PDB file of N, CA and C in Angstrom:
ATOM      1  N   MET A   1      26.748 -69.566 -81.065  1.00  0.00           N
ATOM      2  CA  MET A   1      27.008 -68.605 -80.003  1.00  0.00           C
ATOM      3  C   MET A   1      26.216 -67.325 -80.314  1.00  0.00           C
ATOM      4  N   LYS A   2      25.478 -66.841 -79.339  1.00  0.00           N
ATOM      5  CA  LYS A   2      24.702 -65.608 -79.474  1.00  0.00           C
ATOM      6  C   LYS A   2      25.623 -64.400 -79.308  1.00  0.00           C
ATOM      7  N   THR A   3      25.334 -63.349 -80.071  1.00  0.00           N
ATOM      8  CA  THR A   3      26.137 -62.134 -80.027  1.00  0.00           C
ATOM      9  C   THR A   3      25.330 -60.992 -79.416  1.00  0.00           C
ATOM     10  N   ILE A   4      25.943 -60.299 -78.468  1.00  0.00           N
ATOM     11  CA  ILE A   4      25.321 -59.157 -77.805  1.00  0.00           C
ATOM     12  C   ILE A   4      26.161 -57.917 -78.073  1.00  0.00           C
ATOM     13  N   ALA A   5      25.496 -56.850 -78.508  1.00  0.00           N
ATOM     14  CA  ALA A   5      26.171 -55.575 -78.721  1.00  0.00           C
ATOM     15  C   ALA A   5      25.988 -54.707 -77.486  1.00  0.00           C
ATOM     16  N   ILE A   6      27.089 -54.193 -76.968  1.00  0.00           N
ATOM     17  CA  ILE A   6      27.069 -53.273 -75.834  1.00  0.00           C
ATOM     18  C   ILE A   6      27.372 -51.886 -76.387  1.00  0.00           C
ATOM     19  N   ILE A   7      26.432 -50.966 -76.183  1.00  0.00           N
ATOM     20  CA  ILE A   7      26.620 -49.597 -76.646  1.00  0.00           C
ATOM     21  C   ILE A   7      26.615 -48.706 -75.407  1.00  0.00           C
ATOM     22  N   ASP A   8      27.804 -48.316 -75.000  1.00  0.00           N
ATOM     23  CA  ASP A   8      27.966 -47.518 -73.782  1.00  0.00           C
ATOM     24  C   ASP A   8      29.309 -46.819 -73.849  1.00  0.00           C
ATOM     25  N   ASP A   9      29.338 -45.514 -73.608  1.00  0.00           N
ATOM     26  CA  ASP A   9      30.595 -44.779 -73.665  1.00  0.00           C
ATOM     27  C   ASP A   9      31.416 -44.904 -72.392  1.00  0.00           C
ATOM     28  N   ASP A  10      30.836 -45.476 -71.333  1.00  0.00           N
ATOM     29  CA  ASP A  10      31.562 -45.682 -70.084  1.00  0.00           C
ATOM     30  C   ASP A  10      32.395 -46.958 -70.213  1.00  0.00           C
ATOM     31  N   ILE A  11      33.693 -46.785 -70.295  1.00  0.00           N
ATOM     32  CA  ILE A  11      34.600 -47.918 -70.523  1.00  0.00           C
ATOM     33  C   ILE A  11      34.487 -48.954 -69.413  1.00  0.00           C
ATOM     34  N   HIS A  12      34.393 -48.512 -68.159  1.00  0.00           N
ATOM     35  CA  HIS A  12      34.357 -49.443 -67.032  1.00  0.00           C
ATOM     36  C   HIS A  12      33.088 -50.292 -67.039  1.00  0.00           C
ATOM     37  N   ILE A  13      31.953 -49.661 -67.264  1.00  0.00           N
ATOM     38  CA  ILE A  13      30.699 -50.421 -67.311  1.00  0.00           C
ATOM     39  C   ILE A  13      30.705 -51.371 -68.501  1.00  0.00           C
ATOM     40  N   GLY A  14      31.133 -50.883 -69.646  1.00  0.00           N
ATOM     41  CA  GLY A  14      31.196 -51.740 -70.839  1.00  0.00           C
ATOM     42  C   GLY A  14      32.105 -52.936 -70.646  1.00  0.00           C
ATOM     43  N   ASP A  15      33.261 -52.713 -70.032  1.00  0.00           N
ATOM     44  CA  ASP A  15      34.198 -53.820 -69.774  1.00  0.00           C
ATOM     45  C   ASP A  15      33.605 -54.829 -68.793  1.00  0.00           C
ATOM     46  N   MET A  16      32.901 -54.332 -67.770  1.00  0.00           N
ATOM     47  CA  MET A  16      32.269 -55.225 -66.802  1.00  0.00           C
ATOM     48  C   MET A  16      31.197 -56.063 -67.478  1.00  0.00           C
ATOM     49  N   LEU A  17      30.366 -55.409 -68.290  1.00  0.00           N
ATOM     50  CA  LEU A  17      29.327 -56.139 -69.012  1.00  0.00           C
ATOM     51  C   LEU A  17      29.936 -57.189 -69.939  1.00  0.00           C
ATOM     52  N   ARG A  18      30.964 -56.796 -70.680  1.00  0.00           N
ATOM     53  CA  ARG A  18      31.614 -57.729 -71.597  1.00  0.00           C
ATOM     54  C   ARG A  18      32.163 -58.935 -70.858  1.00  0.00           C
ATOM     55  N   GLU A  19      32.822 -58.702 -69.739  1.00  0.00           N
ATOM     56  CA  GLU A  19      33.397 -59.800 -68.954  1.00  0.00           C
ATOM     57  C   GLU A  19      32.314 -60.777 -68.488  1.00  0.00           C
ATOM     58  N   VAL A  20      31.233 -60.247 -67.949  1.00  0.00           N
ATOM     59  CA  VAL A  20      30.133 -61.091 -67.468  1.00  0.00           C
ATOM     60  C   VAL A  20      29.530 -61.893 -68.619  1.00  0.00           C
ATOM     61  N   LEU A  21      29.294 -61.237 -69.729  1.00  0.00           N
ATOM     62  CA  LEU A  21      28.640 -61.909 -70.860  1.00  0.00           C
ATOM     63  C   LEU A  21      29.543 -62.961 -71.509  1.00  0.00           C
ATOM     64  N   VAL A  22      30.820 -62.666 -71.634  1.00  0.00           N
ATOM     65  CA  VAL A  22      31.765 -63.649 -72.195  1.00  0.00           C
ATOM     66  C   VAL A  22      31.834 -64.877 -71.292  1.00  0.00           C
ATOM     67  N   GLN A  23      31.842 -64.669 -69.972  1.00  0.00           N
ATOM     68  CA  GLN A  23      31.866 -65.795 -69.038  1.00  0.00           C
ATOM     69  C   GLN A  23      30.615 -66.648 -69.167  1.00  0.00           C
ATOM     70  N   GLU A  24      29.509 -66.036 -69.595  1.00  0.00           N
ATOM     71  CA  GLU A  24      28.258 -66.774 -69.784  1.00  0.00           C
ATOM     72  C   GLU A  24      28.161 -67.406 -71.174  1.00  0.00           C
ATOM     73  N   GLY A  25      29.195 -67.233 -71.996  1.00  0.00           N
ATOM     74  CA  GLY A  25      29.234 -67.890 -73.296  1.00  0.00           C
ATOM     75  C   GLY A  25      28.754 -67.064 -74.477  1.00  0.00           C
ATOM     76  N   TYR A  26      28.620 -65.759 -74.290  1.00  0.00           N
ATOM     77  CA  TYR A  26      28.182 -64.885 -75.376  1.00  0.00           C
ATOM     78  C   TYR A  26      29.372 -64.271 -76.089  1.00  0.00           C
ATOM     79  N   SER A  27      29.180 -63.972 -77.353  1.00  0.00           N
ATOM     80  CA  SER A  27      30.126 -63.162 -78.108  1.00  0.00           C
ATOM     81  C   SER A  27      29.682 -61.710 -77.927  1.00  0.00           C
ATOM     82  N   VAL A  28      30.641 -60.796 -77.805  1.00  0.00           N
ATOM     83  CA  VAL A  28      30.302 -59.409 -77.489  1.00  0.00           C
ATOM     84  C   VAL A  28      30.910 -58.460 -78.517  1.00  0.00           C
ATOM     85  N   LEU A  29      30.097 -57.505 -78.957  1.00  0.00           N
ATOM     86  CA  LEU A  29      30.538 -56.399 -79.795  1.00  0.00           C
ATOM     87  C   LEU A  29      30.425 -55.128 -78.975  1.00  0.00           C
ATOM     88  N   ARG A  30      31.310 -54.143 -79.222  1.00  0.00           N
ATOM     89  CA  ARG A  30      31.298 -52.898 -78.433  1.00  0.00           C
ATOM     90  C   ARG A  30      31.225 -51.689 -79.344  1.00  0.00           C
ATOM     91  N   ALA A  31      30.453 -50.710 -78.903  1.00  0.00           N
ATOM     92  CA  ALA A  31      30.425 -49.393 -79.535  1.00  0.00           C
ATOM     93  C   ALA A  31      30.398 -48.353 -78.430  1.00  0.00           C
ATOM     94  N   TYR A  32      31.087 -47.235 -78.666  1.00  0.00           N
ATOM     95  CA  TYR A  32      31.229 -46.198 -77.646  1.00  0.00           C
ATOM     96  C   TYR A  32      30.485 -44.910 -78.002  1.00  0.00           C
ATOM     97  N   SER A  33      29.901 -44.849 -79.189  1.00  0.00           N
ATOM     98  CA  SER A  33      29.172 -43.658 -79.628  1.00  0.00           C
ATOM     99  C   SER A  33      27.961 -44.096 -80.450  1.00  0.00           C
ATOM    100  N   GLY A  34      27.059 -43.168 -80.673  1.00  0.00           N
ATOM    101  CA  GLY A  34      25.883 -43.480 -81.474  1.00  0.00           C
ATOM    102  C   GLY A  34      26.216 -43.787 -82.914  1.00  0.00           C
ATOM    103  N   THR A  35      27.107 -43.007 -83.497  1.00  0.00           N
ATOM    104  CA  THR A  35      27.509 -43.228 -84.880  1.00  0.00           C
ATOM    105  C   THR A  35      28.131 -44.607 -85.043  1.00  0.00           C
ATOM    106  N   GLU A  36      29.030 -44.940 -84.143  1.00  0.00           N
ATOM    107  CA  GLU A  36      29.681 -46.255 -84.157  1.00  0.00           C
ATOM    108  C   GLU A  36      28.640 -47.355 -83.951  1.00  0.00           C
ATOM    109  N   ALA A  37      27.684 -47.121 -83.078  1.00  0.00           N
ATOM    110  CA  ALA A  37      26.643 -48.111 -82.784  1.00  0.00           C
ATOM    111  C   ALA A  37      25.787 -48.410 -84.011  1.00  0.00           C
ATOM    112  N   LEU A  38      25.338 -47.377 -84.696  1.00  0.00           N
ATOM    113  CA  LEU A  38      24.486 -47.586 -85.865  1.00  0.00           C
ATOM    114  C   LEU A  38      25.223 -48.381 -86.951  1.00  0.00           C
ATOM    115  N   TYR A  39      26.493 -48.078 -87.147  1.00  0.00           N
ATOM    116  CA  TYR A  39      27.287 -48.839 -88.117  1.00  0.00           C
ATOM    117  C   TYR A  39      27.448 -50.287 -87.660  1.00  0.00           C
ATOM    118  N   LEU A  40      27.811 -50.479 -86.398  1.00  0.00           N
ATOM    119  CA  LEU A  40      28.017 -51.825 -85.850  1.00  0.00           C
ATOM    120  C   LEU A  40      26.747 -52.667 -85.973  1.00  0.00           C
ATOM    121  N   LEU A  41      25.605 -52.091 -85.618  1.00  0.00           N
ATOM    122  CA  LEU A  41      24.342 -52.836 -85.668  1.00  0.00           C
ATOM    123  C   LEU A  41      23.972 -53.204 -87.097  1.00  0.00           C
ATOM    124  N   SER A  42      24.152 -52.289 -88.023  1.00  0.00           N
ATOM    125  CA  SER A  42      23.771 -52.568 -89.410  1.00  0.00           C
ATOM    126  C   SER A  42      24.693 -53.583 -90.070  1.00  0.00           C
ATOM    127  N   GLN A  43      25.939 -53.614 -89.676  1.00  0.00           N
ATOM    128  CA  GLN A  43      26.901 -54.517 -90.295  1.00  0.00           C
ATOM    129  C   GLN A  43      26.959 -55.901 -89.657  1.00  0.00           C
ATOM    130  N   ASN A  44      26.580 -56.006 -88.382  1.00  0.00           N
ATOM    131  CA  ASN A  44      26.775 -57.258 -87.659  1.00  0.00           C
ATOM    132  C   ASN A  44      25.499 -57.969 -87.239  1.00  0.00           C
ATOM    133  N   LYS A  45      24.387 -57.297 -87.171  1.00  0.00           N
ATOM    134  CA  LYS A  45      23.098 -57.892 -86.795  1.00  0.00           C
ATOM    135  C   LYS A  45      23.209 -58.785 -85.555  1.00  0.00           C
ATOM    136  N   PRO A  46      23.533 -58.205 -84.386  1.00  0.00           N
ATOM    137  CA  PRO A  46      23.640 -59.004 -83.163  1.00  0.00           C
ATOM    138  C   PRO A  46      22.280 -59.571 -82.752  1.00  0.00           C
ATOM    139  N   ASP A  47      22.298 -60.492 -81.807  1.00  0.00           N
ATOM    140  CA  ASP A  47      21.069 -61.107 -81.304  1.00  0.00           C
ATOM    141  C   ASP A  47      20.374 -60.227 -80.268  1.00  0.00           C
ATOM    142  N   LEU A  48      21.124 -59.324 -79.640  1.00  0.00           N
ATOM    143  CA  LEU A  48      20.592 -58.468 -78.585  1.00  0.00           C
ATOM    144  C   LEU A  48      21.453 -57.221 -78.485  1.00  0.00           C
ATOM    145  N   VAL A  49      20.829 -56.095 -78.123  1.00  0.00           N
ATOM    146  CA  VAL A  49      21.551 -54.848 -77.917  1.00  0.00           C
ATOM    147  C   VAL A  49      21.337 -54.383 -76.480  1.00  0.00           C
ATOM    148  N   LEU A  50      22.428 -54.036 -75.798  1.00  0.00           N
ATOM    149  CA  LEU A  50      22.382 -53.383 -74.491  1.00  0.00           C
ATOM    150  C   LEU A  50      22.803 -51.940 -74.745  1.00  0.00           C
ATOM    151  N   LEU A  51      21.884 -51.009 -74.530  1.00  0.00           N
ATOM    152  CA  LEU A  51      22.073 -49.627 -74.965  1.00  0.00           C
ATOM    153  C   LEU A  51      21.970 -48.631 -73.823  1.00  0.00           C
ATOM    154  N   ASP A  52      23.028 -47.835 -73.657  1.00  0.00           N
ATOM    155  CA  ASP A  52      22.972 -46.692 -72.741  1.00  0.00           C
ATOM    156  C   ASP A  52      22.384 -45.521 -73.521  1.00  0.00           C
ATOM    157  N   LEU A  53      21.548 -44.727 -72.883  1.00  0.00           N
ATOM    158  CA  LEU A  53      20.926 -43.597 -73.579  1.00  0.00           C
ATOM    159  C   LEU A  53      21.842 -42.388 -73.685  1.00  0.00           C
ATOM    160  N   GLY A  54      22.759 -42.236 -72.739  1.00  0.00           N
ATOM    161  CA  GLY A  54      23.640 -41.071 -72.730  1.00  0.00           C
ATOM    162  C   GLY A  54      24.933 -41.336 -73.462  1.00  0.00           C
ATOM    163  N   LEU A  55      24.966 -40.995 -74.735  1.00  0.00           N
ATOM    164  CA  LEU A  55      26.163 -41.189 -75.545  1.00  0.00           C
ATOM    165  C   LEU A  55      26.722 -39.834 -75.958  1.00  0.00           C
ATOM    166  N   PRO A  56      28.000 -39.762 -76.303  1.00  0.00           N
ATOM    167  CA  PRO A  56      28.624 -38.459 -76.555  1.00  0.00           C
ATOM    168  C   PRO A  56      28.108 -37.729 -77.797  1.00  0.00           C
ATOM    169  N   ASP A  57      27.670 -38.445 -78.809  1.00  0.00           N
ATOM    170  CA  ASP A  57      27.318 -37.780 -80.063  1.00  0.00           C
ATOM    171  C   ASP A  57      25.830 -37.785 -80.400  1.00  0.00           C
ATOM    172  N   MET A  58      25.044 -38.603 -79.722  1.00  0.00           N
ATOM    173  CA  MET A  58      23.596 -38.615 -79.943  1.00  0.00           C
ATOM    174  C   MET A  58      22.911 -39.308 -78.786  1.00  0.00           C
ATOM    175  N   ASP A  59      21.635 -39.051 -78.658  1.00  0.00           N
ATOM    176  CA  ASP A  59      20.864 -39.675 -77.604  1.00  0.00           C
ATOM    177  C   ASP A  59      20.518 -41.113 -77.999  1.00  0.00           C
ATOM    178  N   GLY A  60      20.541 -42.006 -77.046  1.00  0.00           N
ATOM    179  CA  GLY A  60      20.208 -43.403 -77.319  1.00  0.00           C
ATOM    180  C   GLY A  60      18.811 -43.589 -77.879  1.00  0.00           C
ATOM    181  N   MET A  61      17.910 -42.663 -77.582  1.00  0.00           N
ATOM    182  CA  MET A  61      16.554 -42.727 -78.135  1.00  0.00           C
ATOM    183  C   MET A  61      16.604 -42.680 -79.661  1.00  0.00           C
ATOM    184  N   ASP A  62      17.523 -41.885 -80.206  1.00  0.00           N
ATOM    185  CA  ASP A  62      17.676 -41.809 -81.657  1.00  0.00           C
ATOM    186  C   ASP A  62      18.149 -43.144 -82.234  1.00  0.00           C
ATOM    187  N   ILE A  63      19.005 -43.819 -81.494  1.00  0.00           N
ATOM    188  CA  ILE A  63      19.483 -45.135 -81.949  1.00  0.00           C
ATOM    189  C   ILE A  63      18.327 -46.130 -81.977  1.00  0.00           C
ATOM    190  N   ILE A  64      17.486 -46.092 -80.951  1.00  0.00           N
ATOM    191  CA  ILE A  64      16.321 -46.988 -80.930  1.00  0.00           C
ATOM    192  C   ILE A  64      15.450 -46.718 -82.149  1.00  0.00           C
ATOM    193  N   ARG A  65      15.110 -45.461 -82.376  1.00  0.00           N
ATOM    194  CA  ARG A  65      14.221 -45.110 -83.494  1.00  0.00           C
ATOM    195  C   ARG A  65      14.822 -45.493 -84.843  1.00  0.00           C
ATOM    196  N   LYS A  66      16.097 -45.180 -85.038  1.00  0.00           N
ATOM    197  CA  LYS A  66      16.743 -45.485 -86.318  1.00  0.00           C
ATOM    198  C   LYS A  66      16.859 -46.993 -86.533  1.00  0.00           C
ATOM    199  N   THR A  67      17.149 -47.736 -85.478  1.00  0.00           N
ATOM    200  CA  THR A  67      17.249 -49.189 -85.586  1.00  0.00           C
ATOM    201  C   THR A  67      15.893 -49.796 -85.903  1.00  0.00           C
ATOM    202  N   ARG A  68      14.850 -49.266 -85.315  1.00  0.00           N
ATOM    203  CA  ARG A  68      13.500 -49.793 -85.553  1.00  0.00           C
ATOM    204  C   ARG A  68      13.021 -49.558 -86.991  1.00  0.00           C
ATOM    205  N   GLU A  69      13.677 -48.669 -87.721  1.00  0.00           N
ATOM    206  CA  GLU A  69      13.323 -48.447 -89.121  1.00  0.00           C
ATOM    207  C   GLU A  69      13.648 -49.667 -89.985  1.00  0.00           C
ATOM    208  N   TRP A  70      14.606 -50.493 -89.551  1.00  0.00           N
ATOM    209  CA  TRP A  70      15.025 -51.625 -90.376  1.00  0.00           C
ATOM    210  C   TRP A  70      15.136 -52.946 -89.616  1.00  0.00           C
ATOM    211  N   SER A  71      14.947 -52.938 -88.294  1.00  0.00           N
ATOM    212  CA  SER A  71      15.164 -54.164 -87.532  1.00  0.00           C
ATOM    213  C   SER A  71      14.257 -54.245 -86.308  1.00  0.00           C
ATOM    214  N   SER A  72      13.958 -55.479 -85.929  1.00  0.00           N
ATOM    215  CA  SER A  72      13.201 -55.713 -84.684  1.00  0.00           C
ATOM    216  C   SER A  72      14.079 -56.406 -83.642  1.00  0.00           C
ATOM    217  N   LEU A  73      15.404 -56.319 -83.797  1.00  0.00           N
ATOM    218  CA  LEU A  73      16.282 -56.991 -82.845  1.00  0.00           C
ATOM    219  C   LEU A  73      16.023 -56.461 -81.440  1.00  0.00           C
ATOM    220  N   PRO A  74      16.111 -57.317 -80.437  1.00  0.00           N
ATOM    221  CA  PRO A  74      15.819 -56.911 -79.058  1.00  0.00           C
ATOM    222  C   PRO A  74      16.796 -55.850 -78.555  1.00  0.00           C
ATOM    223  N   ILE A  75      16.236 -54.802 -77.964  1.00  0.00           N
ATOM    224  CA  ILE A  75      17.037 -53.720 -77.391  1.00  0.00           C
ATOM    225  C   ILE A  75      16.655 -53.567 -75.921  1.00  0.00           C
ATOM    226  N   ILE A  76      17.664 -53.702 -75.068  1.00  0.00           N
ATOM    227  CA  ILE A  76      17.474 -53.451 -73.639  1.00  0.00           C
ATOM    228  C   ILE A  76      18.245 -52.190 -73.296  1.00  0.00           C
ATOM    229  N   VAL A  77      17.536 -51.189 -72.809  1.00  0.00           N
ATOM    230  CA  VAL A  77      18.169 -49.952 -72.383  1.00  0.00           C
ATOM    231  C   VAL A  77      18.755 -50.163 -70.998  1.00  0.00           C
ATOM    232  N   ILE A  78      20.007 -49.720 -70.836  1.00  0.00           N
ATOM    233  CA  ILE A  78      20.667 -49.731 -69.534  1.00  0.00           C
ATOM    234  C   ILE A  78      21.094 -48.299 -69.285  1.00  0.00           C
ATOM    235  N   SER A  79      20.391 -47.616 -68.381  1.00  0.00           N
ATOM    236  CA  SER A  79      20.611 -46.179 -68.248  1.00  0.00           C
ATOM    237  C   SER A  79      20.509 -45.711 -66.797  1.00  0.00           C
ATOM    238  N   ALA A  80      21.192 -44.615 -66.522  1.00  0.00           N
ATOM    239  CA  ALA A  80      21.098 -43.979 -65.212  1.00  0.00           C
ATOM    240  C   ALA A  80      19.875 -43.059 -65.140  1.00  0.00           C
ATOM    241  N   ARG A  81      19.208 -42.869 -66.244  1.00  0.00           N
ATOM    242  CA  ARG A  81      17.997 -42.043 -66.256  1.00  0.00           C
ATOM    243  C   ARG A  81      16.884 -42.822 -65.558  1.00  0.00           C
ATOM    244  N   THR A  82      16.391 -42.257 -64.484  1.00  0.00           N
ATOM    245  CA  THR A  82      15.439 -42.988 -63.642  1.00  0.00           C
ATOM    246  C   THR A  82      14.021 -42.442 -63.692  1.00  0.00           C
ATOM    247  N   GLN A  83      13.790 -41.371 -64.423  1.00  0.00           N
ATOM    248  CA  GLN A  83      12.455 -40.797 -64.500  1.00  0.00           C
ATOM    249  C   GLN A  83      11.511 -41.729 -65.252  1.00  0.00           C
ATOM    250  N   GLU A  84      10.332 -41.916 -64.711  1.00  0.00           N
ATOM    251  CA  GLU A  84       9.344 -42.791 -65.342  1.00  0.00           C
ATOM    252  C   GLU A  84       9.059 -42.354 -66.774  1.00  0.00           C
ATOM    253  N   LYS A  85       8.993 -41.062 -67.010  1.00  0.00           N
ATOM    254  CA  LYS A  85       8.716 -40.533 -68.341  1.00  0.00           C
ATOM    255  C   LYS A  85       9.762 -41.011 -69.358  1.00  0.00           C
ATOM    256  N   GLU A  86      11.029 -40.991 -68.970  1.00  0.00           N
ATOM    257  CA  GLU A  86      12.101 -41.422 -69.869  1.00  0.00           C
ATOM    258  C   GLU A  86      12.021 -42.917 -70.153  1.00  0.00           C
ATOM    259  N   LYS A  87      11.680 -43.690 -69.151  1.00  0.00           N
ATOM    260  CA  LYS A  87      11.528 -45.131 -69.352  1.00  0.00           C
ATOM    261  C   LYS A  87      10.399 -45.413 -70.341  1.00  0.00           C
ATOM    262  N   VAL A  88       9.273 -44.753 -70.151  1.00  0.00           N
ATOM    263  CA  VAL A  88       8.122 -44.960 -71.036  1.00  0.00           C
ATOM    264  C   VAL A  88       8.458 -44.512 -72.460  1.00  0.00           C
ATOM    265  N   GLN A  89       9.163 -43.389 -72.599  1.00  0.00           N
ATOM    266  CA  GLN A  89       9.549 -42.914 -73.928  1.00  0.00           C
ATOM    267  C   GLN A  89      10.435 -43.932 -74.644  1.00  0.00           C
ATOM    268  N   ALA A  90      11.379 -44.524 -73.913  1.00  0.00           N
ATOM    269  CA  ALA A  90      12.261 -45.522 -74.526  1.00  0.00           C
ATOM    270  C   ALA A  90      11.475 -46.751 -74.964  1.00  0.00           C
ATOM    271  N   LEU A  91      10.568 -47.192 -74.132  1.00  0.00           N
ATOM    272  CA  LEU A  91       9.752 -48.363 -74.481  1.00  0.00           C
ATOM    273  C   LEU A  91       8.821 -48.037 -75.643  1.00  0.00           C
ATOM    274  N   ASP A  92       8.235 -46.840 -75.650  1.00  0.00           N
ATOM    275  CA  ASP A  92       7.371 -46.434 -76.759  1.00  0.00           C
ATOM    276  C   ASP A  92       8.148 -46.298 -78.070  1.00  0.00           C
ATOM    277  N   ALA A  93       9.422 -45.917 -77.972  1.00  0.00           N
ATOM    278  CA  ALA A  93      10.254 -45.774 -79.169  1.00  0.00           C
ATOM    279  C   ALA A  93      10.648 -47.124 -79.762  1.00  0.00           C
ATOM    280  N   GLY A  94      10.506 -48.197 -78.963  1.00  0.00           N
ATOM    281  CA  GLY A  94      10.822 -49.519 -79.487  1.00  0.00           C
ATOM    282  C   GLY A  94      11.749 -50.362 -78.646  1.00  0.00           C
ATOM    283  N   ALA A  95      12.207 -49.840 -77.506  1.00  0.00           N
ATOM    284  CA  ALA A  95      13.033 -50.670 -76.620  1.00  0.00           C
ATOM    285  C   ALA A  95      12.172 -51.795 -76.062  1.00  0.00           C
ATOM    286  N   ASP A  96      12.800 -52.926 -75.803  1.00  0.00           N
ATOM    287  CA  ASP A  96      12.081 -54.087 -75.287  1.00  0.00           C
ATOM    288  C   ASP A  96      12.071 -54.163 -73.771  1.00  0.00           C
ATOM    289  N   ASP A  97      13.061 -53.536 -73.134  1.00  0.00           N
ATOM    290  CA  ASP A  97      13.126 -53.529 -71.676  1.00  0.00           C
ATOM    291  C   ASP A  97      14.012 -52.371 -71.252  1.00  0.00           C
ATOM    292  N   TYR A  98      14.002 -52.073 -69.948  1.00  0.00           N
ATOM    293  CA  TYR A  98      14.739 -50.926 -69.418  1.00  0.00           C
ATOM    294  C   TYR A  98      15.281 -51.322 -68.056  1.00  0.00           C
ATOM    295  N   ILE A  99      16.594 -51.289 -67.913  1.00  0.00           N
ATOM    296  CA  ILE A  99      17.252 -51.582 -66.649  1.00  0.00           C
ATOM    297  C   ILE A  99      17.926 -50.300 -66.175  1.00  0.00           C
ATOM    298  N   THR A 100      17.706 -49.946 -64.924  1.00  0.00           N
ATOM    299  CA  THR A 100      18.265 -48.723 -64.374  1.00  0.00           C
ATOM    300  C   THR A 100      19.609 -48.998 -63.710  1.00  0.00           C
ATOM    301  N   LYS A 101      20.610 -48.161 -64.025  1.00  0.00           N
ATOM    302  CA  LYS A 101      21.914 -48.222 -63.365  1.00  0.00           C
ATOM    303  C   LYS A 101      21.775 -47.618 -61.981  1.00  0.00           C
ATOM    304  N   PRO A 102      22.446 -48.138 -60.993  1.00  0.00           N
ATOM    305  CA  PRO A 102      23.257 -49.355 -61.023  1.00  0.00           C
ATOM    306  C   PRO A 102      22.367 -50.598 -60.973  1.00  0.00           C
ATOM    307  N   PHE A 103      22.899 -51.679 -61.463  1.00  0.00           N
ATOM    308  CA  PHE A 103      22.175 -52.944 -61.488  1.00  0.00           C
ATOM    309  C   PHE A 103      23.142 -54.069 -61.183  1.00  0.00           C
ATOM    310  N   GLY A 104      22.615 -55.212 -60.814  1.00  0.00           N
ATOM    311  CA  GLY A 104      23.449 -56.370 -60.538  1.00  0.00           C
ATOM    312  C   GLY A 104      23.540 -57.277 -61.748  1.00  0.00           C
ATOM    313  N   THR A 105      24.558 -58.086 -61.770  1.00  0.00           N
ATOM    314  CA  THR A 105      24.738 -58.981 -62.920  1.00  0.00           C
ATOM    315  C   THR A 105      23.612 -60.021 -63.008  1.00  0.00           C
ATOM    316  N   PHE A 106      23.081 -60.455 -61.879  1.00  0.00           N
ATOM    317  CA  PHE A 106      21.969 -61.416 -61.921  1.00  0.00           C
ATOM    318  C   PHE A 106      20.732 -60.786 -62.573  1.00  0.00           C
ATOM    319  N   GLU A 107      20.492 -59.509 -62.265  1.00  0.00           N
ATOM    320  CA  GLU A 107      19.371 -58.808 -62.892  1.00  0.00           C
ATOM    321  C   GLU A 107      19.565 -58.747 -64.402  1.00  0.00           C
ATOM    322  N   LEU A 108      20.772 -58.432 -64.832  1.00  0.00           N
ATOM    323  CA  LEU A 108      21.064 -58.348 -66.259  1.00  0.00           C
ATOM    324  C   LEU A 108      20.880 -59.693 -66.942  1.00  0.00           C
ATOM    325  N   LEU A 109      21.439 -60.735 -66.361  1.00  0.00           N
ATOM    326  CA  LEU A 109      21.358 -62.047 -67.002  1.00  0.00           C
ATOM    327  C   LEU A 109      19.956 -62.584 -66.986  1.00  0.00           C
TER     328      LEU A 109
END
């Protein structure tokens, strides 16, 4: 079973993502802050990360950069930030893809 880490401080979006992914047969890990995310990623080594950039204690860009120091695990940014510059910065920092909120479950899967 593949494991996906959801890093998003929005409880409703995180719960929706978890529900969809569990129904598709994935195991899901959750983090609600950057600090929690970095610990979760280093301890669990998921197969994929779904990362919101707007977290309460740090910017998601920092999580991408710090994770890239020790891992090449796939990171998909899921963010309400729609500026082209922000998307390019996330991809340049090491994100593998960028999905803009709101999005549909078919797009995510």
